[in-house]
């Protein structure tokens, strides 16, 4: 079943059920500074299943921002196995 709950990513706590197979956060993070991006990405970690995927926009790069995610494709990041 597909579920697309809305999320206000800059809030400190997310009141949505998880974990999810994927999070789609495309062309959103470019509007935040690096510190806020790191905070948001770390709050995504418990929301993803092991090997869960984060889909970002083409202008967004988180490779050197947080260790919890590893680049899987041009705009796809996977939750690192040791973080799941």
Coordinates of C-alpha atoms in Angstrom, one line a residue:
X1 CA 0.0 0.0 0.0
X2 CA 1.2 3.5 -0.8
X3 CA 1.0 6.1 1.9
X4 CA 2.1 9.8 1.3
X5 CA 1.8 11.6 4.6
X6 CA 2.7 15.3 4.5
X7 CA 5.6 16.4 6.6
X8 CA 6.8 19.8 7.7
X9 CA 10.5 18.9 7.7
X10 CA 11.9 21.8 9.8
X11 CA 9.8 20.8 12.8
X12 CA 11.8 19.2 15.6
X13 CA 9.5 16.2 15.9
X14 CA 7.6 14.2 13.2
X15 CA 4.3 12.8 14.3
X16 CA 4.0 10.3 11.5
X17 CA 4.1 6.5 11.6
X18 CA 7.1 4.7 10.2
X19 CA 9.3 3.1 9.2
X20 CA 9.0 3.7 5.5
X21 CA 10.6 2.1 2.4
X22 CA 11.3 5.5 0.9
X23 CA 11.2 9.2 1.6
X24 CA 10.8 11.7 -1.2
X25 CA 12.3 15.0 -0.4
X26 CA 13.1 16.5 -3.7
X27 CA 14.2 20.1 -4.2
X28 CA 13.3 21.1 -0.6
X29 CA 16.7 21.0 1.2
X30 CA 18.2 23.7 -1.1
X31 CA 16.3 26.3 0.9
X32 CA 18.0 25.4 4.2
X33 CA 21.5 26.0 5.5
X34 CA 23.8 23.0 6.0
X35 CA 23.1 22.7 9.8
X36 CA 19.4 22.6 9.2
X37 CA 19.9 20.1 6.4
X38 CA 21.9 17.8 8.7
X39 CA 19.2 18.1 11.4
X40 CA 16.5 17.2 9.0
X41 CA 18.4 14.3 7.5
X42 CA 19.1 12.8 10.9
X43 CA 15.4 13.0 11.8
X44 CA 14.7 11.0 8.7
X45 CA 16.9 8.1 9.9
X46 CA 14.4 6.5 12.3
X47 CA 11.6 6.9 9.7
X48 CA 13.3 4.6 7.2
X49 CA 13.4 0.9 7.1
X50 CA 16.9 -0.8 6.9
X51 CA 18.1 -0.1 3.3
X52 CA 15.4 2.5 3.0
X53 CA 15.8 5.1 0.3
X54 CA 15.9 8.9 0.3
X55 CA 15.1 10.6 -3.0
X56 CA 16.6 14.1 -3.4
X57 CA 16.6 16.6 -6.2
X58 CA 19.3 17.0 -8.8
X59 CA 20.7 20.1 -7.2
X60 CA 20.9 18.5 -3.7
X61 CA 24.0 16.6 -2.5
X62 CA 24.2 15.1 0.9
X63 CA 27.3 12.9 0.4
X64 CA 29.5 14.9 2.8
X65 CA 26.7 16.1 5.0
X66 CA 25.8 13.1 7.1
X67 CA 27.2 9.6 7.5
X68 CA 23.8 7.9 7.9
X69 CA 23.1 8.0 4.2
X70 CA 25.2 6.7 1.3
X71 CA 24.8 7.7 -2.3
X72 CA 23.1 5.0 -4.4
X73 CA 22.4 6.9 -7.6
X74 CA 22.5 10.5 -8.9
X75 CA 19.7 11.6 -6.6
X76 CA 19.1 8.5 -4.4
X77 CA 20.6 7.8 -1.0
X78 CA 20.3 4.6 1.0
X79 CA 20.2 4.4 4.8
X80 CA 23.6 3.0 5.8
X81 CA 23.3 -0.6 7.1
X82 CA 25.0 0.2 10.4
X83 CA 22.6 3.0 11.1
X84 CA 19.4 1.0 10.5

